[in-house]
Coordinates of C-alpha atoms in Angstrom, one line a residue:
Chain A
M1 CA -195.9 7.6 -98.7
S2 CA -196.6 7.1 -95.0
T3 CA -195.5 4.1 -93.0
A4 CA -199.1 2.7 -92.9
E5 CA -199.5 3.1 -96.7
K6 CA -196.2 1.2 -97.2
Y7 CA -197.3 -1.7 -94.9
V8 CA -200.8 -1.9 -96.5
T9 CA -199.3 -1.9 -100.0
A10 CA -196.9 -4.6 -98.8
A11 CA -199.7 -6.8 -97.5
Y12 CA -201.6 -6.6 -100.9
L13 CA -198.3 -7.2 -102.8
V14 CA -197.6 -10.3 -100.6
V15 CA -201.0 -11.7 -101.6
L16 CA -200.3 -10.9 -105.3
A17 CA -196.8 -12.5 -105.1
F18 CA -198.3 -15.7 -103.6
V19 CA -200.8 -16.0 -106.4
L20 CA -198.1 -15.4 -109.0
L21 CA -195.8 -17.9 -107.3
Y22 CA -198.6 -20.4 -107.4
V23 CA -199.2 -19.8 -111.2
V24 CA -195.4 -20.2 -111.8
L25 CA -195.3 -23.5 -109.8
Y26 CA -198.4 -24.7 -111.7
A27 CA -196.8 -23.9 -115.0
F28 CA -193.8 -26.1 -114.1
K29 CA -196.2 -28.8 -113.0
M30 CA -198.1 -28.5 -116.3
S31 CA -194.8 -28.8 -118.3
R32 CA -193.9 -31.9 -116.3
L33 CA -197.3 -33.5 -117.1
E34 CA -196.9 -32.6 -120.8
R35 CA -193.5 -34.3 -120.8
E36 CA -195.0 -37.4 -119.1
V37 CA -197.8 -37.5 -121.7
A38 CA -195.3 -37.3 -124.5
E39 CA -193.2 -40.2 -122.9
L40 CA -196.3 -42.3 -122.5
A41 CA -197.4 -41.6 -126.1
E42 CA -193.9 -42.8 -127.3
L43 CA -194.2 -45.9 -125.1
A44 CA -197.6 -46.6 -126.5
A45 CA -196.4 -46.1 -130.1
A46 CA -193.4 -48.4 -129.5
R47 CA -195.7 -51.0 -128.0
D48 CA -198.0 -50.8 -131.1
G49 CA -195.0 -51.1 -133.3
R50 CA -193.9 -54.3 -131.5
Q51 CA -197.4 -55.8 -131.8
A52 CA -197.7 -54.9 -135.6
E53 CA -194.3 -56.4 -136.5
P54 CA -195.3 -60.2 -136.4
E55 CA -198.4 -59.4 -138.5
R56 CA -196.2 -57.7 -141.1
D57 CA -193.8 -60.7 -141.2
R58 CA -196.8 -63.0 -141.6
S59 CA -198.1 -61.0 -144.6
V60 CA -194.7 -61.1 -146.3
V61 CA -194.5 -64.9 -145.9
G62 CA -198.1 -65.4 -147.0
Chain B
M1 CA -219.9 -30.9 -119.9
S2 CA -221.7 -28.4 -117.7
W3 CA -220.3 -25.2 -116.2
W4 CA -220.5 -26.7 -112.7
N5 CA -218.1 -29.5 -113.7
R6 CA -215.5 -27.2 -115.2
P7 CA -215.9 -23.8 -113.6
G8 CA -212.1 -23.1 -113.2
P9 CA -211.5 -20.6 -116.1
S10 CA -214.7 -18.6 -115.6
L11 CA -214.0 -18.5 -111.8
A12 CA -210.4 -17.4 -112.3
V13 CA -211.6 -14.5 -114.6
G14 CA -214.3 -13.6 -112.2
A15 CA -211.9 -13.6 -109.3
F16 CA -209.4 -11.4 -111.2
V17 CA -212.1 -8.8 -112.0
L18 CA -213.6 -8.8 -108.5
L19 CA -210.2 -8.6 -106.8
L20 CA -209.1 -5.8 -109.1
A21 CA -212.3 -3.9 -108.4
G22 CA -212.1 -4.6 -104.7
I23 CA -208.5 -3.4 -104.4
A24 CA -209.4 -0.2 -106.4
L25 CA -212.3 0.4 -104.1
A26 CA -210.2 -0.3 -100.9
F27 CA -207.4 2.1 -101.9
W28 CA -209.2 4.9 -103.7
W29 CA -212.9 5.0 -102.8
V30 CA -213.7 3.8 -99.3
P31 CA -213.1 6.4 -96.6
E32 CA -210.3 5.8 -94.0
D33 CA -211.4 4.3 -90.6
V34 CA -211.7 6.9 -87.9
D35 CA -209.7 4.9 -85.3
Q36 CA -207.1 3.0 -87.3
G37 CA -206.7 5.3 -90.3
F38 CA -205.1 3.9 -93.5
S39 CA -203.9 0.7 -91.9
Q40 CA -207.5 -0.6 -91.6
K41 CA -207.5 -1.1 -95.4
I42 CA -205.7 -4.4 -94.8
F43 CA -209.1 -5.6 -93.4
Y44 CA -210.5 -5.9 -97.0
I45 CA -207.9 -8.6 -97.9
H46 CA -207.0 -10.1 -94.5
V47 CA -210.6 -11.0 -93.4
P48 CA -211.7 -12.5 -96.7
I49 CA -208.5 -14.6 -96.9
A50 CA -209.1 -15.9 -93.3
L51 CA -212.7 -16.7 -94.1
T52 CA -211.7 -18.5 -97.3
A53 CA -209.1 -20.6 -95.2
Y54 CA -211.9 -21.6 -92.9
A55 CA -214.1 -22.5 -95.9
C56 CA -211.4 -24.6 -97.4
F57 CA -210.7 -26.5 -94.1
G58 CA -214.4 -27.0 -93.7
W59 CA -214.8 -28.2 -97.3
G60 CA -211.9 -30.7 -96.7
A61 CA -213.5 -31.9 -93.5
W62 CA -216.9 -32.3 -95.3
K63 CA -215.3 -34.3 -98.1
S64 CA -213.5 -36.5 -95.4
F65 CA -216.9 -37.1 -93.8
R66 CA -218.3 -38.1 -97.3
L67 CA -215.3 -40.5 -97.7
L68 CA -215.9 -42.2 -94.4
W69 CA -219.6 -42.3 -95.0
K70 CA -219.7 -43.4 -98.7
G71 CA -216.3 -45.0 -99.0
Q72 CA -215.7 -43.5 -102.4
E73 CA -212.0 -42.9 -103.3
K74 CA -212.7 -39.6 -105.1
Y75 CA -213.5 -37.8 -101.8
D76 CA -209.9 -38.5 -100.6
L77 CA -208.4 -36.4 -103.4
E78 CA -211.0 -33.7 -103.0
S79 CA -210.4 -33.4 -99.2
Y80 CA -206.6 -33.4 -99.7
T81 CA -206.9 -30.6 -102.3
A82 CA -209.2 -28.5 -100.1
I83 CA -206.8 -28.7 -97.2
H84 CA -203.9 -27.9 -99.5
I85 CA -205.6 -24.7 -100.6
G86 CA -206.7 -24.0 -97.1
V87 CA -203.1 -24.1 -95.9
I88 CA -202.0 -21.6 -98.6
F89 CA -204.8 -19.2 -97.5
G90 CA -203.7 -19.9 -93.9
V91 CA -200.2 -18.7 -94.6
L92 CA -201.6 -15.6 -96.3
T93 CA -203.9 -14.9 -93.2
L94 CA -200.9 -15.1 -90.9
V95 CA -198.7 -12.9 -93.1
T96 CA -201.3 -10.2 -93.7
G97 CA -202.3 -10.4 -90.1
S98 CA -198.7 -9.9 -89.0
I99 CA -198.3 -6.9 -91.2
W100 CA -201.5 -5.4 -89.7
A101 CA -200.2 -6.2 -86.2
R102 CA -196.9 -4.4 -87.0
I103 CA -198.7 -1.2 -88.0
S104 CA -201.4 -1.2 -85.3
W105 CA -199.6 -2.8 -82.3
N106 CA -195.9 -2.3 -83.3
V107 CA -195.3 -6.1 -83.0
W108 CA -195.3 -8.8 -85.7
W109 CA -197.0 -11.3 -83.3
T110 CA -198.3 -11.5 -79.8
W111 CA -199.0 -14.6 -77.7
E112 CA -201.5 -12.7 -75.5
E113 CA -204.2 -12.6 -78.2
R114 CA -206.0 -15.9 -77.9
Q115 CA -207.7 -15.8 -81.3
L116 CA -204.3 -15.5 -83.0
V117 CA -203.0 -18.5 -81.1
V118 CA -206.2 -20.5 -81.9
F119 CA -205.8 -19.7 -85.6
L120 CA -202.1 -20.7 -85.4
I121 CA -203.1 -24.0 -83.8
L122 CA -205.7 -24.6 -86.6
F123 CA -203.1 -23.8 -89.2
L124 CA -200.4 -26.0 -87.7
F125 CA -203.0 -28.8 -87.2
Y126 CA -203.8 -28.8 -91.0
S127 CA -200.1 -28.4 -91.9
A128 CA -199.4 -31.6 -89.9
Y129 CA -202.0 -33.3 -92.1
F130 CA -199.5 -33.6 -94.9
M131 CA -196.9 -35.2 -92.6
L132 CA -199.4 -37.7 -91.5
R133 CA -200.7 -38.4 -95.0
Y134 CA -197.2 -39.0 -96.5
S135 CA -196.1 -41.2 -93.6
I136 CA -198.6 -43.9 -94.7
D137 CA -198.4 -45.9 -97.9
P138 CA -201.1 -45.0 -100.4
G139 CA -204.3 -47.0 -100.1
P140 CA -207.6 -47.3 -98.2
L141 CA -205.8 -47.1 -94.8
R142 CA -204.2 -43.8 -95.7
Q143 CA -207.4 -42.4 -97.0
R144 CA -209.3 -43.3 -93.8
I145 CA -206.7 -42.1 -91.4
S146 CA -206.3 -38.8 -93.3
A147 CA -210.1 -38.4 -93.3
V148 CA -210.4 -39.0 -89.6
Y149 CA -207.6 -36.4 -88.9
A150 CA -209.2 -33.8 -91.2
L151 CA -212.6 -34.3 -89.4
F152 CA -211.0 -33.8 -86.0
G153 CA -209.6 -30.5 -87.3
A154 CA -213.1 -29.3 -88.2
V155 CA -213.8 -28.9 -84.4
L156 CA -211.1 -26.1 -84.4
I157 CA -212.8 -24.1 -87.2
P158 CA -215.8 -22.8 -85.2
V159 CA -213.5 -22.4 -82.1
S160 CA -211.2 -20.2 -84.1
F161 CA -214.0 -18.3 -85.8
L162 CA -215.9 -17.7 -82.5
A163 CA -212.7 -16.9 -80.5
V164 CA -212.8 -13.3 -81.8
R165 CA -216.4 -13.0 -80.6
L166 CA -216.3 -15.0 -77.3
L167 CA -212.9 -14.8 -75.8
G168 CA -212.7 -11.0 -75.6
T169 CA -209.8 -9.0 -77.1
L170 CA -206.9 -7.0 -75.9
L171 CA -205.5 -5.8 -79.2
H172 CA -207.3 -7.6 -82.1
P173 CA -210.1 -5.5 -83.6
N174 CA -213.6 -6.5 -82.6
P175 CA -215.7 -8.4 -85.2
L176 CA -217.4 -6.0 -87.7
L177 CA -220.1 -8.5 -88.6
T178 CA -222.2 -9.3 -85.5
T179 CA -225.7 -10.5 -84.8
R180 CA -226.7 -6.8 -84.6
G181 CA -225.7 -6.4 -88.3
P182 CA -222.5 -5.0 -89.8
Q183 CA -220.6 -2.6 -87.6
M184 CA -219.3 -0.5 -90.5
S185 CA -220.5 2.0 -93.1
G186 CA -222.3 0.9 -96.3
S187 CA -219.2 1.8 -98.5
M188 CA -217.0 -0.3 -96.2
L189 CA -219.4 -3.2 -96.3
G190 CA -219.7 -3.0 -100.1
T191 CA -215.9 -3.0 -100.5
F192 CA -215.6 -5.9 -98.1
L193 CA -218.2 -7.9 -100.0
V194 CA -216.5 -7.3 -103.4
C195 CA -213.2 -8.4 -102.0
F196 CA -214.7 -11.4 -100.2
A197 CA -216.4 -12.5 -103.4
G198 CA -213.1 -12.1 -105.3
V199 CA -211.1 -14.1 -102.7
I200 CA -213.6 -16.9 -102.4
A201 CA -213.8 -17.1 -106.2
L202 CA -210.0 -17.3 -106.3
G203 CA -210.0 -20.0 -103.6
F204 CA -212.5 -22.1 -105.6
A205 CA -210.6 -21.5 -108.9
L206 CA -207.4 -22.7 -107.2
Y207 CA -209.2 -25.7 -105.8
Q208 CA -210.6 -26.7 -109.2
T209 CA -207.2 -26.2 -110.9
E210 CA -205.3 -28.1 -108.3
L211 CA -207.9 -30.9 -108.3
A212 CA -207.7 -31.2 -112.1
G213 CA -203.9 -31.3 -111.9
K214 CA -203.9 -34.0 -109.2
R215 CA -206.5 -36.1 -111.0
L216 CA -204.4 -35.9 -114.2
D217 CA -201.3 -36.8 -112.3
R218 CA -203.0 -39.9 -110.8
R219 CA -204.3 -41.0 -114.2
L220 CA -200.9 -40.6 -115.8
R221 CA -199.3 -42.8 -113.0
E222 CA -202.0 -45.4 -113.6
L223 CA -201.4 -45.3 -117.4
R224 CA -197.6 -45.6 -116.9
K225 CA -198.2 -48.7 -114.7
A226 CA -200.5 -50.2 -117.3
L227 CA -198.0 -49.6 -120.1
A228 CA -194.9 -50.8 -118.3

């Protein structure tokens, strides 16, 4: 492999590496967003539970 | 939902196929340049990346103009995302250009070539956009100041693009696409166009993906605030 061939291959590999790095970083971002969605779903469920409790108490008394 | 509203996955697949075809054509089909030999093959990735960087900065400036004109918040995120992707392509332009310079001129960088310096100024200008943006609290003021800054940068895009044509060149290759038509063989032009289509599709796919992620991020923050 000549020097020119090595450099040209390196240039194309740099581009490929950047795209791969972007995909990896994006995968991390996606997993963070998934975690946040799960946390918010838990928060929403806990809130629903708190709102449902007084109604349940009322139905026991009634 | 129409294809135009969610073109990300199709564009990503299209970009992958076109880039694979373009790289195969560049390495194994297109003949070597008479003057530069094998090193000229960087052209098929370097020039499309540089043109995509210009397109992203131009798109960001256009969205900024829309924000200032219409006052709709959505243009701020679109402009910011386009500039974000433009900076990524700007880094790649500088890196692939430096590798080409090392083979052809035996240096990684030269300050004597005005078009390189103009591109570097354009790149640094849009890199500073993020510093400006994050130095201001979120809100309409930040949106407007960022938009004005992005619009100012648009002046540098034609200057940088035309620098190769107007300023004359000591070392940098002359433009191959001129008003007299393409200054290269049909096979070279065909390979260049395949690579260009692949890189521009990749740029647009990254833009769509990044924009979707940023929108989701923003909605989650709003939802968290509402639930707190």
